[in-house]
Coordinates of C-alpha atoms in Angstrom, one line a residue:
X225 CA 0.0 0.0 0.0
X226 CA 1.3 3.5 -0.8
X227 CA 0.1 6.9 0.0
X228 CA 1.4 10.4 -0.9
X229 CA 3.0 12.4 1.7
X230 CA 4.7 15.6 0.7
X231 CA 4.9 15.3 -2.8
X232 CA 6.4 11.4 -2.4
X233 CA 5.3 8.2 -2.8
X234 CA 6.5 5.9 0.1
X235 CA 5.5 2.2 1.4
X236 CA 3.5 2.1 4.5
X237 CA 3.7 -1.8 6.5
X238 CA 0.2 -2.9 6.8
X239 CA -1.5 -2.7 10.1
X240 CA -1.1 -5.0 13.2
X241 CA -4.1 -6.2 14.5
X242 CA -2.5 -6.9 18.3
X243 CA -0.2 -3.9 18.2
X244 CA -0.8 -0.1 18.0
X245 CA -1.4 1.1 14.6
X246 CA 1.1 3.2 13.0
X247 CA 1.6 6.7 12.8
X248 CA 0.8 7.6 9.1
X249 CA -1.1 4.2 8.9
X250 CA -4.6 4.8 6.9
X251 CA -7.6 4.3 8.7
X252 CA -9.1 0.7 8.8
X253 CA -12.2 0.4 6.3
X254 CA -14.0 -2.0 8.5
X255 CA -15.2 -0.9 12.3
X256 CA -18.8 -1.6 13.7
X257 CA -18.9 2.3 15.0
X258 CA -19.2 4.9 12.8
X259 CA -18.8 7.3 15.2
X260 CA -15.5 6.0 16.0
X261 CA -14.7 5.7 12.5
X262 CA -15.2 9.0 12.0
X263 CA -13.1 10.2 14.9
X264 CA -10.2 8.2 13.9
X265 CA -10.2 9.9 10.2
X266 CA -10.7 13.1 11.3
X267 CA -7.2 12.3 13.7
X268 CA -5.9 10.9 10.7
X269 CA -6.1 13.1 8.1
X270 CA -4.9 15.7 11.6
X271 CA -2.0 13.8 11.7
X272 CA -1.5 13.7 8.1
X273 CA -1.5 18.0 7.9
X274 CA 1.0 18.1 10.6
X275 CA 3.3 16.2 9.2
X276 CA 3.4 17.5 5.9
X277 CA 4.1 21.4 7.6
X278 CA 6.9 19.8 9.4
X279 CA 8.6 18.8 6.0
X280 CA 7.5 21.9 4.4
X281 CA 9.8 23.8 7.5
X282 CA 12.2 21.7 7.2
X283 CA 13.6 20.0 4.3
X284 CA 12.4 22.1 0.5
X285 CA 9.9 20.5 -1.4
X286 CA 11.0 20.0 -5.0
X287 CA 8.4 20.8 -6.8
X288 CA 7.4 24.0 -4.5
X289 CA 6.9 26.8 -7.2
X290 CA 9.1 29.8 -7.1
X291 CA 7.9 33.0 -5.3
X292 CA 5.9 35.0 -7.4
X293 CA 7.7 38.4 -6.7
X294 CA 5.2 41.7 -7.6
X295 CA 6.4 44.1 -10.6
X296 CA 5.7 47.4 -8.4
X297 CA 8.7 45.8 -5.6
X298 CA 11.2 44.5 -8.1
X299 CA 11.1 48.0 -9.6
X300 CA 11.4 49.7 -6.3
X301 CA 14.9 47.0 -5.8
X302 CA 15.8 47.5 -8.6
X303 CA 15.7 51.6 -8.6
X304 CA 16.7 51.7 -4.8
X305 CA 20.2 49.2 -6.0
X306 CA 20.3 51.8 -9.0
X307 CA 19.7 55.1 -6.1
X308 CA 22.7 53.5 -3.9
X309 CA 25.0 53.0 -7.0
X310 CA 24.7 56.6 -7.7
X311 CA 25.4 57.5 -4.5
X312 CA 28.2 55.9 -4.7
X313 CA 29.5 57.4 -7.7
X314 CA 29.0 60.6 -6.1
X315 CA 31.5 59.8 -3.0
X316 CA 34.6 57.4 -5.4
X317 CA 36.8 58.9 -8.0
X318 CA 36.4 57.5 -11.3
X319 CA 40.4 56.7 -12.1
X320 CA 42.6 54.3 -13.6
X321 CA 45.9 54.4 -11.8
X322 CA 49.0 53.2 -13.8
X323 CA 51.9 53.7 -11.7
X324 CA 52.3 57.7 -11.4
X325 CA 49.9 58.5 -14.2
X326 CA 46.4 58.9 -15.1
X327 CA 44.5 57.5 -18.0
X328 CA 40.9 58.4 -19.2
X329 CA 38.3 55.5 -19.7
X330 CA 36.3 55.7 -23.1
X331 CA 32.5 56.0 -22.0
X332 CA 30.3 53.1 -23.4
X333 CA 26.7 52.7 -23.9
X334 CA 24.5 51.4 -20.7
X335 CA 22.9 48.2 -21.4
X336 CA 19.0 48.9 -21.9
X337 CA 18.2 46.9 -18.1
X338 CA 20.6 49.5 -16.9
X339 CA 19.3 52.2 -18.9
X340 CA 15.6 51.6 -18.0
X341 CA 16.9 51.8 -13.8
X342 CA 18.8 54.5 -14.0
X343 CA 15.7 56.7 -16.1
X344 CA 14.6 56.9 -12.3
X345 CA 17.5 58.0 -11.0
X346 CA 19.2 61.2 -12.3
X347 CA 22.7 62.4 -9.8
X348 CA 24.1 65.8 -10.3
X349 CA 27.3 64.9 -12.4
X350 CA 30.3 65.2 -10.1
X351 CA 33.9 65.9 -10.6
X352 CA 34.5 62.3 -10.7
X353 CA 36.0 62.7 -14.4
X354 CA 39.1 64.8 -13.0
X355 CA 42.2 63.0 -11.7
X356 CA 42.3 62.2 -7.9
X357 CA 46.0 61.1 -6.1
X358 CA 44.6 58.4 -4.6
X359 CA 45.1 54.3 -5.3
X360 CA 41.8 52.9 -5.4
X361 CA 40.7 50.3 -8.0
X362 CA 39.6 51.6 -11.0
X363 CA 36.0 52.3 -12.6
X364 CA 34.5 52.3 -15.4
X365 CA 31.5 54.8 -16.5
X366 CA 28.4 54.1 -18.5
X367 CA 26.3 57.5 -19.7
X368 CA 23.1 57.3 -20.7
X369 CA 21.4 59.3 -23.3
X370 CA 18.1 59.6 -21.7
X371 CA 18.8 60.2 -18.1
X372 CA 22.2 61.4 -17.8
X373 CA 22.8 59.4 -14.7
X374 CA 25.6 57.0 -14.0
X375 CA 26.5 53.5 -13.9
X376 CA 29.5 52.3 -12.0
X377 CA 30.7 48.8 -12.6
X378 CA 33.9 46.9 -12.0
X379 CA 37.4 47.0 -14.5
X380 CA 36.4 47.0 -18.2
X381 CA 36.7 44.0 -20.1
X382 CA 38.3 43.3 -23.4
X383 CA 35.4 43.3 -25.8
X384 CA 34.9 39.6 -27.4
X385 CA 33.4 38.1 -30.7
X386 CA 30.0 38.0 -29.4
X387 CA 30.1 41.4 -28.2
X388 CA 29.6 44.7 -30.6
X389 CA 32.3 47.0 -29.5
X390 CA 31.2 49.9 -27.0
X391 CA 29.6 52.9 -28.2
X392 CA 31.4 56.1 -27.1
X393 CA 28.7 58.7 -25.9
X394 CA 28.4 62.0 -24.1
X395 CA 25.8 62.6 -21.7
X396 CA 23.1 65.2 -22.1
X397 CA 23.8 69.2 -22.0
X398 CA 21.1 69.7 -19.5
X399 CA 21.8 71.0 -16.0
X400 CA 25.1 71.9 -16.8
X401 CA 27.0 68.5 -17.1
X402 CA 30.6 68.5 -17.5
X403 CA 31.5 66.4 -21.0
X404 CA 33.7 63.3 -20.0
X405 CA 36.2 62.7 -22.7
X406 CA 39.8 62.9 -20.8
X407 CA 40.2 65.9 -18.3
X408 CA 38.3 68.4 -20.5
X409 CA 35.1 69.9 -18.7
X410 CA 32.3 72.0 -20.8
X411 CA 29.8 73.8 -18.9
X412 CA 27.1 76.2 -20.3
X413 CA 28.1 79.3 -18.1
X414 CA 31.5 80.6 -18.9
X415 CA 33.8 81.3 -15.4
X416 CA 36.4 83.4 -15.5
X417 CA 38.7 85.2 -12.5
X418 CA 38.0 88.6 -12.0
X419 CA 40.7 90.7 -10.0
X420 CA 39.7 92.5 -7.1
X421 CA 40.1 96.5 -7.5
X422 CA 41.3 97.9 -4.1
X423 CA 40.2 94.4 -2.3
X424 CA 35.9 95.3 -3.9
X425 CA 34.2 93.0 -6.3
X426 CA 33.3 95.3 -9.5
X427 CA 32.4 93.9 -12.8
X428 CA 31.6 95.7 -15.8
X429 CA 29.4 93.2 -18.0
X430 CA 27.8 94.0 -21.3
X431 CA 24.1 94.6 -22.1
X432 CA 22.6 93.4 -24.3
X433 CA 22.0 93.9 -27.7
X434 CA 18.6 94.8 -27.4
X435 CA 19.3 97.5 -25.1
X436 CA 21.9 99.0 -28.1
X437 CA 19.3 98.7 -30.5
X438 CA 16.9 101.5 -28.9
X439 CA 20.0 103.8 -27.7
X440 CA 20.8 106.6 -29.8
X441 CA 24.5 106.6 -28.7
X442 CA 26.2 103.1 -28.9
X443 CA 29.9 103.5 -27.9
X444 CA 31.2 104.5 -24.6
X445 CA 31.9 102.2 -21.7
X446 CA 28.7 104.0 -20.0
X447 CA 26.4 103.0 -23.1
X448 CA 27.7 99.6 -24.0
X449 CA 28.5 98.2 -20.4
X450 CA 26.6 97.8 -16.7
X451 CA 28.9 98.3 -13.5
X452 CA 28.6 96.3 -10.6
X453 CA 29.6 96.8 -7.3
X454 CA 29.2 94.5 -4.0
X455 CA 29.4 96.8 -1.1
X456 CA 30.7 94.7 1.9
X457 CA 30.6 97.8 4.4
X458 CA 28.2 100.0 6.2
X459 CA 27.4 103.2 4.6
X460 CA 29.0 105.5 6.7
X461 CA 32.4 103.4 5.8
X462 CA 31.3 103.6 1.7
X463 CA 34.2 106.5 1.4
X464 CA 36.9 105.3 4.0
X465 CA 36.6 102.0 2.0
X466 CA 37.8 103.3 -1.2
X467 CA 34.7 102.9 -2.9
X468 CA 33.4 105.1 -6.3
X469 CA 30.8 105.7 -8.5
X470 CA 31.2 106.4 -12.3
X471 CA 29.8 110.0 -12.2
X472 CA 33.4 110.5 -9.7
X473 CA 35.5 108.2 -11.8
X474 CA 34.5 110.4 -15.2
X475 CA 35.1 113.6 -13.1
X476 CA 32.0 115.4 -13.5
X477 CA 30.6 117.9 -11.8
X478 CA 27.0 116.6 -10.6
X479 CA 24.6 119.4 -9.9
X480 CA 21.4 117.4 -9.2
X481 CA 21.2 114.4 -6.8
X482 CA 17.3 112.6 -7.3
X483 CA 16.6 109.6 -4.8
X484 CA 13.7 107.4 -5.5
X485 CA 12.7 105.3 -2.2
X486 CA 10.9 102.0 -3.1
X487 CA 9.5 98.7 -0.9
X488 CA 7.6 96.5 -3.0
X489 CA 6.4 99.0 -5.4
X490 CA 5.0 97.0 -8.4
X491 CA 6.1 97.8 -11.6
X492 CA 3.4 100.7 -12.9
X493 CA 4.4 102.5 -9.9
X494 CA 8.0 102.7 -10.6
X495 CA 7.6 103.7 -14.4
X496 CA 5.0 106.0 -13.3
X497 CA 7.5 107.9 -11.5
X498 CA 10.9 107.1 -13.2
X499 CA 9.4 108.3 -16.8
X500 CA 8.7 111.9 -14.6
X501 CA 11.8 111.9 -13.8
X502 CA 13.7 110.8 -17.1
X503 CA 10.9 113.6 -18.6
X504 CA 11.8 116.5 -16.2
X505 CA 16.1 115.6 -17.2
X506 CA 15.3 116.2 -20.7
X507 CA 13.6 119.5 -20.0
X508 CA 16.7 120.7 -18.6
X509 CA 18.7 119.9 -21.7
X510 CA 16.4 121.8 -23.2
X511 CA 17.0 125.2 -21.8
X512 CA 20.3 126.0 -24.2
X513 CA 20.4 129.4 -22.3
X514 CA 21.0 128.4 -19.2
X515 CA 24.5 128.7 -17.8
X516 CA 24.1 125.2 -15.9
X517 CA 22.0 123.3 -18.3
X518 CA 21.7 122.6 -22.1
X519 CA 22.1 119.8 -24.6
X520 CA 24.7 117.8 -22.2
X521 CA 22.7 119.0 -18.9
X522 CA 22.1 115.3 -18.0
X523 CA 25.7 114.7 -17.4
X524 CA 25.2 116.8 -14.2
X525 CA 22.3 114.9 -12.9
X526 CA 22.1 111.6 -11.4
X527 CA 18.9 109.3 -10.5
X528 CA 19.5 106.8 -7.8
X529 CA 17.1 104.3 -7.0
X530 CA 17.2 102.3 -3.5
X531 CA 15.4 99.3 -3.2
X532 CA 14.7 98.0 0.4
X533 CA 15.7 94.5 0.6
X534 CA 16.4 91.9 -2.0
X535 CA 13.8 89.7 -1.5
X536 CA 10.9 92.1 -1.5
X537 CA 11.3 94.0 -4.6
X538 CA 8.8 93.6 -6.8
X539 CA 10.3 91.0 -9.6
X540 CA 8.4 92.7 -12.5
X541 CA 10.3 96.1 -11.2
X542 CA 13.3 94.4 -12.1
X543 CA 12.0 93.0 -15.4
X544 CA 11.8 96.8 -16.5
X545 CA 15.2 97.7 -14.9
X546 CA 16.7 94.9 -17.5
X547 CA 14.5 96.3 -20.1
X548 CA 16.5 99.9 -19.1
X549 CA 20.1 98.0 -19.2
X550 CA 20.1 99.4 -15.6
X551 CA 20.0 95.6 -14.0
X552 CA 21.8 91.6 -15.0
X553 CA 20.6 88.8 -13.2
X554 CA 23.1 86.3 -12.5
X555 CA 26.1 88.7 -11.7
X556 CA 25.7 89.6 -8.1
X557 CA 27.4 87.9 -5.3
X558 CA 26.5 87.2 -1.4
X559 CA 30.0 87.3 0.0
X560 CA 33.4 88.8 -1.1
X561 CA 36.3 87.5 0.6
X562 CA 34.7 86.3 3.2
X563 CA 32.8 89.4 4.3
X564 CA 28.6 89.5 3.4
X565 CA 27.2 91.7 0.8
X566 CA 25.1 94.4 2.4
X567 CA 24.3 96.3 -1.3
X568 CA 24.2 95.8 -4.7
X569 CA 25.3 98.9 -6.4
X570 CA 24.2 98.6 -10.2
X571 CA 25.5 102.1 -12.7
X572 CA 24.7 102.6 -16.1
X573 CA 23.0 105.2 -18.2
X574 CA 20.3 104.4 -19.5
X575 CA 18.8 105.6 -23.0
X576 CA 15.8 103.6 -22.9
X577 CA 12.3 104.8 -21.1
X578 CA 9.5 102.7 -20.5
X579 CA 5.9 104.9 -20.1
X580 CA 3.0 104.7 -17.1
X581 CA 0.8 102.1 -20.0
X582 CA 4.8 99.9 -19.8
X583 CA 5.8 101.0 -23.3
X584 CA 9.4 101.4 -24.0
X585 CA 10.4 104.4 -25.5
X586 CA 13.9 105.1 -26.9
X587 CA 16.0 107.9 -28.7
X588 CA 13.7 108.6 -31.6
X589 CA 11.1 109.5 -28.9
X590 CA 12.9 112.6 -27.9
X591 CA 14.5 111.1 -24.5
X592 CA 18.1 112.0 -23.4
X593 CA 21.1 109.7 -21.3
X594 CA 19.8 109.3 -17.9
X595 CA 23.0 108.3 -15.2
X596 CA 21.2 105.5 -13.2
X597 CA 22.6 104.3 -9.8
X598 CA 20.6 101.0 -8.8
X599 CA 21.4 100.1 -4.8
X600 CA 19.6 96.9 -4.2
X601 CA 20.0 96.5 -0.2
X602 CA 20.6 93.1 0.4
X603 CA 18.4 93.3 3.7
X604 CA 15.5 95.1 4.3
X605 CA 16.6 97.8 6.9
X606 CA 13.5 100.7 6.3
X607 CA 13.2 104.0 4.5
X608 CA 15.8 105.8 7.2
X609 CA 18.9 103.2 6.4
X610 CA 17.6 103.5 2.6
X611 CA 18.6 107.6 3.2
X612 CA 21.8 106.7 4.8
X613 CA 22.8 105.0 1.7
X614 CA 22.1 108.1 -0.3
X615 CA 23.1 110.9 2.0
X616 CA 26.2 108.8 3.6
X617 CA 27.4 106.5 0.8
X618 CA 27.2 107.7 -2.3
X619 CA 26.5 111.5 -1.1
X620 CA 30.2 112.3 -0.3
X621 CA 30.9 110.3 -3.8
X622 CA 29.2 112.5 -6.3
X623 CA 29.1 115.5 -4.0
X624 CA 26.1 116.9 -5.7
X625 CA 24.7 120.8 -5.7
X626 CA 21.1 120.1 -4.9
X627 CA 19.2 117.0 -3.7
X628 CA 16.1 115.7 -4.3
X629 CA 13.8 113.2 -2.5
X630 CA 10.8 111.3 -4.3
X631 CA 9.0 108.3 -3.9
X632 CA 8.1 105.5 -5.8
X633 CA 4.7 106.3 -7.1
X634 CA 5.0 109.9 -6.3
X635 CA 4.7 111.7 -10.3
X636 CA 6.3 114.8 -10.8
X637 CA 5.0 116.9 -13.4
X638 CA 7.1 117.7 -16.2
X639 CA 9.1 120.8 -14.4
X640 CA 8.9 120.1 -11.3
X641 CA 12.3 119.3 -10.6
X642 CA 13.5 122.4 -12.5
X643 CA 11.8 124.4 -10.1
X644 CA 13.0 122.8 -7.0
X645 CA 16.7 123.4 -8.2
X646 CA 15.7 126.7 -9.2
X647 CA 14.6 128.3 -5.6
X648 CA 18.3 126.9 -4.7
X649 CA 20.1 128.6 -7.7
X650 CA 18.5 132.1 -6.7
X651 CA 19.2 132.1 -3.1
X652 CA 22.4 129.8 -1.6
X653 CA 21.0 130.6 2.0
X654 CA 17.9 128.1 1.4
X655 CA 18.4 124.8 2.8
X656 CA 15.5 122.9 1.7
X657 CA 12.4 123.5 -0.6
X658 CA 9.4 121.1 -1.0
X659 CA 6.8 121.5 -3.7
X660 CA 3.1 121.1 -3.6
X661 CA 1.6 117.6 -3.5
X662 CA -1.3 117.4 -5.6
X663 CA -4.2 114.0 -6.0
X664 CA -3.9 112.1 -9.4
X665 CA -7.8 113.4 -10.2
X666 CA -7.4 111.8 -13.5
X667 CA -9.0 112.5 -16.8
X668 CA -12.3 114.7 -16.2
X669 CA -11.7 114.5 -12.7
X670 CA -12.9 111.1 -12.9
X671 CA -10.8 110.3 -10.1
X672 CA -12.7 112.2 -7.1
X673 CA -16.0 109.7 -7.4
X674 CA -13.2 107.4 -5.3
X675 CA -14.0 108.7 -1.6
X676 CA -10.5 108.3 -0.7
X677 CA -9.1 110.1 -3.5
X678 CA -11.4 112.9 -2.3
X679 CA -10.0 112.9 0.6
X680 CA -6.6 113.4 0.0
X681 CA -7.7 116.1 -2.8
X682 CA -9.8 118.2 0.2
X683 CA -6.2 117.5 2.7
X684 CA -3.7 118.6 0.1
X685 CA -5.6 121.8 -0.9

């Protein structure tokens, strides 16, 4: 007789009928009781369960089928082994020592089970191309096309018969990655060392084309290039510091001095009240028979503009300072040797006007060279420090006649500023003039249905 137990066929010795029955001995056919019967199977077939778990725990079934592993967690190995090999990468120099020198490793193609791991998994490409003086075993790198990650494995082997020969690749431009190919490195933004004038950070960068195109006057360093300065110092110390200002480096005499305060000003504000400005300048080149002013009067006046804290000007504000050429994103620095940038001092003049309705006007509208002094405060310190960069920095610098205090949203009308510097020029003994503040009442005096509108027109007059 022979019954299966655990996937085997075995001989069972039939039963005694003195003697105790076996333990995996099948129950007998023939008993008067039922009941009994019925008991002794159920202990059987008991019996029967628990020893087929004990050989299950401890010896493998043969025929047991293979784990059925889900696709969701042999992706998530597969891209967690593919995660740790990046990291990896990141932290071991890619090398191949040869006795005191270094040779580069031609890049091959990843294989596509590789390729499809590592589309997950996308490092920031390291410096792990450049030559290291250390002795660790050498790696090899695979690039691939589509994610631009990489795939370290051990020394490369000679290709054989069966296998193509490697394909040499580059990885992807994106994000700035450095082209392997020897010790050569390619990146999309240029560096270059700049030398420090009197231990201060100032670049002069180029503006851009666009910029030229609208300018009536298209050579000079003032026309064709931006200054910038990163001011490490407090204000009062601007001058005991050895720093300058174009107006001072082109020794010109600087009659007017106009300050515009801003916060977070958007940007119709700021052309509202920098197109006054630009607008009251040309009026003074205007008057050929003045002794002070004429066609070159706006070389003796200077706008500067003094934004409270870099991180709450309005962005579209400086959107129309780049428009102006007054402004380059990308060129400013948080520390100089060591020491925190507490302004960002931008100088250019400007030839370019953008209207209240944000059009952009340029010499064949009639406007003249505006001198432009951007100071972007690094922190916002309120209006009073904002004056103590005008008065106490850059004051002393261009050591102006007359100075003027707007605003940002304050329009003055088209010679207002004349005026101002006018009540100076007739009488030195007057320290200080202010002119009469008037409510924008609009076209028609459509602007007094707004209560509060009314209100300031009933204060003011």
């Amino acid at each position: 007789m022979e019954h299966y137990v655990g996937g085997d066929y075995q001989a069972v010795p039939p039963a005694s009928p003195a003697g105790p029955r076996p333990y995996n001995s099948p129950p007998l056919p023939n008993r008067g009781d039922e009941q009994q019967l019925r008991q002794e199977q159920q202990q059987y077939h008991r019996q029967q369960y628990q020893h087929q778990q004990h050989l299950q725990h401890t010896t493998p079934s043969p025929r047991a089928a293979p784990r059925r592993v889900r696709p969701t967690r042999r992706l998530r190995a597969v891209a967690l082994a593919s995660l740790t090999t990046a990291l990896f990468s990141l932290r071991r120099p890619l090398k191949d020592y040869e006795g005191a020198e270094y040779s580069s490793i031609p890049l091959q193609a990843m294989p596509s089970a590789a390729a499809h791991a590592m589309s997950a998994v996308n490092p920031t490409p390291s410096s792990a191309h450049l030559p290291h003086a250390t002795s660790s075993p050498s790696f090899s790198t695979f690039v691939s096309g589509d994610s631009g990650g990489h795939y370290f494995t051990g020394p490369p082997s000679p290709p054989s018969a069966s296998q193509p020969p490697a394909q040499h690749l580059s990885p992807p431009g994106a994000f700035h990655a450095p082209v392997y190919g020897g010790s050569r490195v390619q990146r999309r933004k240029t560096m270059r060392n700049i030398q420090l004038t009197k231990g201060h950070l100032v670049v002069d960068a180029p503006v851009p084309d666009g910029v030229l195109q609208n300018a009536g006057i298209k050579t000079g360093e003032e026309f064709t290039h931006l200054r910038y300065t990163a001011a490490t110092c407090d204000p009062n110390d601007f001058v005991a510091q050895n720093y300058t200002l174009r107006s001072a480096m082109y020794g010109r005499h600087t009659e007017l001095f106009v300050v515009m305060t801003m916060y977070n000003e958007d940007d119709e504000l700021f052309c509202k009240t920098m197109s006054a400005v630009t607008k009251n300048i040309a009026h003074l080149c205007t008057r050929t028979k003045s002794r002070t002013w004429g066609e070159n009067g706006w070389q003796k006046a200077v706008v500067c503009i003094v934004a409270d804290g870099r991180k709450k000007i309005h962005p579209r504000v400086l959107t129309c300072l780049a428009a102006m050429g007054v402004y380059q994103d990308g060129i400013a620095k948080n520390t100089v040797n060591g020491k925190e940038v507490t302004a960002h001092i931008y100088e250019y003049t400007t030839q370019i006007v953008i209207d209240r309705d944000l059009t952009i006007r340029g010499q064949d509208r009639g406007t003249v060279p505006v001198q432009v002094v951007f100071c972007l405060k690094e922190q916002n310190k309120k209006k009073l420090n904002s004056h103590r960069w005008f008065f106490n920095a850059f004051g002393p610098v261009v050591n102006p006649n007359v100075c003027v205090l707007l605003d940002v949203g304050t329009r003055p009308t088209g010679t207002s500023i004349y005026h101002l510097w006018k009540a100076f020029d007739r009488d030195p003994l007057i320290a200080g003039a202010c002119g009469e503040i008037a409510a924008d009442l609009g076209r028609g005096w459509s602007n007094l249905l707004n209560p509060l509108v009314a209100t300031q027109n009933f204060e003011y007059k």
